PDB file of C-alpha atoms in Angstrom:
ATOM      1  CA  MET A   1      32.173  11.532  -2.538  1.00 52.00           C
ATOM      2  CA  ALA A   2      28.889  11.746  -4.488  1.00 53.00           C
ATOM      3  CA  VAL A   3      28.124   9.547  -7.369  1.00 54.00           C
ATOM      4  CA  PHE A   4      25.402  10.481  -9.971  1.00 57.00           C
ATOM      5  CA  ALA A   5      24.066   8.302 -12.747  1.00 58.00           C
ATOM      6  CA  ASN A   6      21.344   8.541 -15.257  1.00 61.00           C
ATOM      7  CA  VAL A   7      18.628   6.313 -13.783  1.00 57.00           C
ATOM      8  CA  LYS A   8      15.255   5.490 -15.162  1.00 63.00           C
ATOM      9  CA  ASN A   9      12.552   5.634 -12.403  1.00 64.00           C
ATOM     10  CA  GLU A  10      10.194   2.894 -13.128  1.00 68.00           C
ATOM     11  CA  GLY A  11       8.247   3.742 -10.074  1.00 71.00           C
ATOM     12  CA  LYS A  12       8.016   0.192  -9.000  1.00 78.00           C
ATOM     13  CA  VAL A  13       8.880  -0.882  -5.427  1.00 81.00           C
ATOM     14  CA  ILE A  14       9.241  -4.631  -4.856  1.00 85.00           C
ATOM     15  CA  GLN A  15       9.231  -6.177  -1.363  1.00 87.00           C
ATOM     16  CA  LEU A  16      12.165  -8.594  -1.336  1.00 89.00           C
ATOM     17  CA  THR A  17      11.948 -11.870   0.639  1.00 90.00           C
ATOM     18  CA  SER A  18      14.165 -14.889   0.998  1.00 92.00           C
ATOM     19  CA  ASP A  19      12.024 -16.521  -1.734  1.00 94.00           C
ATOM     20  CA  ASN A  20      12.699 -13.826  -4.437  1.00 92.00           C
ATOM     21  CA  PHE A  21      15.882 -12.141  -3.463  1.00 93.00           C
ATOM     22  CA  LYS A  22      18.227 -14.261  -5.688  1.00 95.00           C
ATOM     23  CA  SER A  23      16.049 -13.993  -8.768  1.00 94.00           C
ATOM     24  CA  ILE A  24      15.277 -10.312  -8.455  1.00 91.00           C
ATOM     25  CA  VAL A  25      18.705  -9.082  -7.175  1.00 92.00           C
ATOM     26  CA  LEU A  26      21.452 -11.540  -7.774  1.00 95.00           C
ATOM     27  CA  ASP A  27      20.341 -12.863 -11.190  1.00 95.00           C
ATOM     28  CA  SER A  28      19.363  -9.425 -12.453  1.00 92.00           C
ATOM     29  CA  GLN A  29      20.775  -8.178 -15.753  1.00 93.00           C
ATOM     30  CA  GLN A  30      20.384  -4.579 -14.556  1.00 89.00           C
ATOM     31  CA  ASP A  31      21.492  -2.533 -11.646  1.00 89.00           C
ATOM     32  CA  VAL A  32      19.410  -2.950  -8.470  1.00 88.00           C
ATOM     33  CA  LEU A  33      19.119  -0.668  -5.425  1.00 87.00           C
ATOM     34  CA  VAL A  34      18.215  -2.385  -2.238  1.00 89.00           C
ATOM     35  CA  LYS A  35      17.047  -0.261   0.763  1.00 84.00           C
ATOM     36  CA  PHE A  36      16.904  -2.171   4.001  1.00 82.00           C
ATOM     37  CA  PHE A  37      14.152  -1.007   6.389  1.00 78.00           C
ATOM     38  CA  ILE A  38      12.864  -2.034   9.756  1.00 81.00           C
ATOM     39  CA  PRO A  39       9.851  -0.244  11.437  1.00 81.00           C
ATOM     40  CA  TRP A  40      11.603   0.222  14.746  1.00 84.00           C
ATOM     41  CA  CYS A  41      14.691   2.030  13.403  1.00 82.00           C
ATOM     42  CA  SER A  42      14.389   5.394  12.077  1.00 74.00           C
ATOM     43  CA  HIS A  43      15.935   6.524   8.843  1.00 67.00           C
ATOM     44  CA  CYS A  44      19.466   7.639   9.247  1.00 63.00           C
TER      45      CYS A  44
END
């Protein structure tokens, strides 16, 4: 099943850390997309 939404592309990529995850993701008043990445594992 595919889901589409009107999304504004702000062009801003933020590196999340244990110090900023709560304030940026959990406390956000807007939707947030988190992409997990590790260098040794290729993109699925």
